[in-house]
Each structure stands twice: as C-alpha cells, then as structure tokens.
Short mmCIF file of C-alpha atoms in Angstrom, two decimals:
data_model
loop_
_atom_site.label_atom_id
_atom_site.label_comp_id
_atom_site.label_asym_id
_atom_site.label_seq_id
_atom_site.Cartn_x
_atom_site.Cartn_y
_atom_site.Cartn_z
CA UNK A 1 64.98 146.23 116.45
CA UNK A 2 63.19 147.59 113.50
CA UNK A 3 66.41 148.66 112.10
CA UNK A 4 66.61 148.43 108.25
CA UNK A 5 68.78 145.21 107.03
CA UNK A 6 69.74 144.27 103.84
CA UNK A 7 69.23 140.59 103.16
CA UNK A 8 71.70 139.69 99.83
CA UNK A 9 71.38 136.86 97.33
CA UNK A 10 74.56 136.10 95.60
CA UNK A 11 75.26 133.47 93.52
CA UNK A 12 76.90 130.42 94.64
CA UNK A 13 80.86 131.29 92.81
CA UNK A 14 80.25 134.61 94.38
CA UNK A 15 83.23 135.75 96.06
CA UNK A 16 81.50 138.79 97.86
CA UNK A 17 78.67 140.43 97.84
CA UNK A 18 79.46 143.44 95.33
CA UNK A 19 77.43 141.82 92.95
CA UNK A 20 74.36 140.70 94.32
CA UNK A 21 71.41 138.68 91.93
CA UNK A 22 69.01 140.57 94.76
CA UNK A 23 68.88 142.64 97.58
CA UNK A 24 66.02 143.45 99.62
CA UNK A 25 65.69 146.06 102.42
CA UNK A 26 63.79 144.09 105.48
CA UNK A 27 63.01 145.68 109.35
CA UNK A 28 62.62 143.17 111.74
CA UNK A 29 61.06 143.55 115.24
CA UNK A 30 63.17 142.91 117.84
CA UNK A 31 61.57 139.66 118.90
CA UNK A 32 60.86 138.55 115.65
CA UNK A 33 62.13 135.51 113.52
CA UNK A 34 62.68 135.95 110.09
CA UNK A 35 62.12 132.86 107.18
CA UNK A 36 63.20 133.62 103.83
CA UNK A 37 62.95 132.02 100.31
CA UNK A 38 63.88 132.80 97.10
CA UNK A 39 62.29 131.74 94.40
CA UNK A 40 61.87 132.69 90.58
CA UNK A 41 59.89 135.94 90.02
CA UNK A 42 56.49 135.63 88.46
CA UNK A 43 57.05 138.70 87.11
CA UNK A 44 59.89 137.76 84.50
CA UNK A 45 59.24 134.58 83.32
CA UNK A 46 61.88 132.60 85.71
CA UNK A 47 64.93 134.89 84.25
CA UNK A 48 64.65 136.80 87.90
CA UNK A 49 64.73 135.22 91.35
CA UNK A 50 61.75 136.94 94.41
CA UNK A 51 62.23 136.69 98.11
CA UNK A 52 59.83 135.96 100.38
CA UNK A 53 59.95 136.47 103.72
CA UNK A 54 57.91 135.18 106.80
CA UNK A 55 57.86 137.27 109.37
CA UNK A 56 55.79 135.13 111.74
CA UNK A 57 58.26 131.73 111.52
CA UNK A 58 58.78 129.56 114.57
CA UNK A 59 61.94 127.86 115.81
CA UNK A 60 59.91 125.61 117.93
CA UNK A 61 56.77 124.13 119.13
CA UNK A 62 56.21 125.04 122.48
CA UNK A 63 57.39 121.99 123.68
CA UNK A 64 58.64 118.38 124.11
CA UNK A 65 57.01 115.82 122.13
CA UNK A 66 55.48 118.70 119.44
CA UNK A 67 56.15 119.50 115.90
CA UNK A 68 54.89 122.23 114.00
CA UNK A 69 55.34 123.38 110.28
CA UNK A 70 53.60 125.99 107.57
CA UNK A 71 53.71 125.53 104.24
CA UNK A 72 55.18 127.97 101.31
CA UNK A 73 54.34 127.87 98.05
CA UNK A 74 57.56 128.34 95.60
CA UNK A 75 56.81 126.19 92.72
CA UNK A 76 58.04 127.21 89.37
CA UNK A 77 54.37 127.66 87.94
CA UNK A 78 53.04 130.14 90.18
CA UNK A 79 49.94 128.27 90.14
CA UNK A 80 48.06 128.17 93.78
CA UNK A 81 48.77 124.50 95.82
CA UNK A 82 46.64 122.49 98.14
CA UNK A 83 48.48 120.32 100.78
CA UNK A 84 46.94 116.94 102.35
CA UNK A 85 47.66 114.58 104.56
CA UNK A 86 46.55 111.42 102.95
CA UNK A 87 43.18 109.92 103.90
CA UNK A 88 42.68 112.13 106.35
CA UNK A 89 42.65 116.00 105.99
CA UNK A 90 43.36 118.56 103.70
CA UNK A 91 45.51 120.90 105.24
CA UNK A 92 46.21 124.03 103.46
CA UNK A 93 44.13 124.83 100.56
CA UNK A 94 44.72 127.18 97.67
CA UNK A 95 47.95 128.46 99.23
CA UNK A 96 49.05 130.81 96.53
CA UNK A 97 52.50 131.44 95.10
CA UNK A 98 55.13 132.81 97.06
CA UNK A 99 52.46 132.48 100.27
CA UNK A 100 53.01 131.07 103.96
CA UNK A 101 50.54 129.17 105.43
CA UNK A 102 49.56 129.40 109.09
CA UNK A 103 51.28 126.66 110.76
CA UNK A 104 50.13 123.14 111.98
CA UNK A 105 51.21 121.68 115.27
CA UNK A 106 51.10 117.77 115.64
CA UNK A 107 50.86 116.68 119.20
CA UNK A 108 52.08 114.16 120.59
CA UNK A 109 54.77 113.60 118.01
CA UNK A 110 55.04 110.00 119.20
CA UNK A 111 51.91 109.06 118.13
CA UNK A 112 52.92 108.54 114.62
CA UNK A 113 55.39 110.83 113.46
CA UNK A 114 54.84 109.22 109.85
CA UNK A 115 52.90 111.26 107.70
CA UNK A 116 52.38 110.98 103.44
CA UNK A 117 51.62 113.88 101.88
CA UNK A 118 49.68 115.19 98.60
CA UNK A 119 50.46 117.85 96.70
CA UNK A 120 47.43 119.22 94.38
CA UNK A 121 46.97 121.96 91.77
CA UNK A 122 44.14 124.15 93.76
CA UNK A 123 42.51 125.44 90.67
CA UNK A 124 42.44 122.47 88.49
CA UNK A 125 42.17 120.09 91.20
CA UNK A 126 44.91 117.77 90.04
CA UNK A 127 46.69 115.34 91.63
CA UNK A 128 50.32 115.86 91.54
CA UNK A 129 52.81 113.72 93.83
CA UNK A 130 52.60 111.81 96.98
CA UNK A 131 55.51 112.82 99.53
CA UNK A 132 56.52 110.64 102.67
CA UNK A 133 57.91 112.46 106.19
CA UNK A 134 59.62 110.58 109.20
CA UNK A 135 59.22 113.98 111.51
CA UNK A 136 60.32 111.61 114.76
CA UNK A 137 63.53 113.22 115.00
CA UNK A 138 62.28 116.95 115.04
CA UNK A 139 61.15 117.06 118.31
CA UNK A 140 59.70 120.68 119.68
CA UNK A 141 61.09 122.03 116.19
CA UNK A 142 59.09 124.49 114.45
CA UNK A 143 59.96 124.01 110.38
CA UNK A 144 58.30 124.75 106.78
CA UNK A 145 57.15 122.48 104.23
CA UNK A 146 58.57 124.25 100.55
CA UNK A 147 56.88 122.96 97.24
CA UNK A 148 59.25 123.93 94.75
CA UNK A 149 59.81 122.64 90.53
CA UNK A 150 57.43 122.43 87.78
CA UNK A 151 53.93 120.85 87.83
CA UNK A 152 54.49 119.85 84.70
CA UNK A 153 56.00 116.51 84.06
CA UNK A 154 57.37 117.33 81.25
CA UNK A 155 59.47 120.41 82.59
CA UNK A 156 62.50 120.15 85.41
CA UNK A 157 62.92 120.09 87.79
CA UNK A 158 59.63 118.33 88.93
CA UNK A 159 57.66 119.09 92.23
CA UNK A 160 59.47 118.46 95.17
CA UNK A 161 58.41 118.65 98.86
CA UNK A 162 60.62 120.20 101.27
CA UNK A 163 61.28 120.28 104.71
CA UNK A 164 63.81 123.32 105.97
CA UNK A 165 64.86 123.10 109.68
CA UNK A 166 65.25 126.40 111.71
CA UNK A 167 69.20 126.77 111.35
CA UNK A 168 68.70 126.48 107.38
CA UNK A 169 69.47 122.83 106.67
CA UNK A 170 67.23 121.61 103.78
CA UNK A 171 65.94 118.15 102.91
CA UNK A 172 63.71 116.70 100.21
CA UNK A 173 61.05 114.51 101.18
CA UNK A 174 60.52 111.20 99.78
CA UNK A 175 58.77 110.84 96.30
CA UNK A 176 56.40 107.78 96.49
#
C-alpha cells in the first residue's frame, strides 16, 4: 500500500525486462485498482510510447444484471473525442487525449445490452465511425471503452473502438 512499483513496457521479442521501451514509477493505495494504457507520446511525434494510468478503474458494477465502462482516449492524433450512443445521448464529450472518463453504468443489462456507438472529433465536430457492442455477456463487469488509430482515413491504422475486460483481455468492436 502506497509502496512505489515499477510498471515496465517491453517489447513483445523481449526476453526480460533489462531493456525496457518505458518504465514508470506508480504508488498505489492499498485498495485501489490500477488501469493502464500505453499509447504513443504526444510529445515525440509517435517515435515514443506514454502510459496512462487510471487510478479510479472498476472490476465490477455493483451487481448482477449491471455493466459499467469509462472511456480513454488513445488515438494516434491526440485530438480530443466525443462518444455517443446513437440516437440517443452523447456520452462523453471532449474527452481529451490520454484522458479517462467517469464511468457509465447501464442497468438492467437485460434490457438491451445492444448498443451502436459514434465516435466524433470534439473540436471539429466530425463524424468519424459507427461501432456496434453485444455487452450481454459482461454481466456486473466494470470495463473501458479505448479509441485508438488515426482519424485520418488516409493514415493506419484507422479508429478503432475497444472494449478491455478487467483481467486484460482486449476486443475490437464492430465497425459498421
């Protein structure tokens, strides 16, 4: 409990970690749950990676027939995001690079666990890509919602949607 640790990013032939790409001092609390991304640095141009760490991430959502998420902000362009559900609310606006949003709980999950998502470019207002989510089968699981790739459609890779699960396991969402 609030005992330095040092959280190492290798690359994936690394053997060990005596050559890290980054490592970053962190102090948890004792009770607290750690999410981390890395992403490129907007410092250097995308020739250096960042990590960003939430320190307020859930594992769950208080309960059965819950889901909850936040939303982080890793896309390549380090230009600020908006996140809607379609026709019916925006959810997070101008969420800006490397940021966590606060997170959303959707209750009861069995209502419609179907949701399409839009991802939008908060300072020029642009439309970028429609993303569908089953969330049925995440049940009183508390995840986050990455936006990660270019805006650009030109560039790659291209904005993706992202859902990561609390014991790590990642998962695009659909494209539509």
């Amino acid at each position: 409990a609030g005992e330095n640790r040092a959280l190492v990013i290798a690359s994936q032939n690394s053997v060990d970690d005596s050559s890290p790409l980054l490592t970053q001092l962190i102090s948890p609390a004792a009770d607290e749950v750690l999410g981390a991304f890395v992403s490129p640095s907007a410092d250097d141009d995308l020739n250096s990676i960042a990590v960003f760490v939430n320190n307020k991430a859930e594992l769950d959502a208080g309960g059965a027939n819950k889901f909850s998420f936040n939303f982080f902000n890793g896309n390549f362009d380090f230009t600020s995001l908006d996140l809607a559900i379609q026709g019916i609310t925006t959810l997070y606006q101008n969420v800006a690079y490397g940021s966590f949003s606060n997170y959303t709980l959707i209750e009861p999950l069995s209502s419609d666990p179907r949701v399409t998502f839009e991802l939008t470019s908060a300072q020029a207002n642009n439309y970028l890509a429609e993303f569908f989510a089953d969330f049925s089968a995440y049940d009183n699981l508390g995840t986050t919602l990455f936006a990660s790739g270019f805006l650009s459609t030109e560039a790659q890779p291209a904005a993706e949607l992202w859902i990561v699960l609390p014991d790590g396991t990642t998962s695009p969402l659909e494209l539509i």
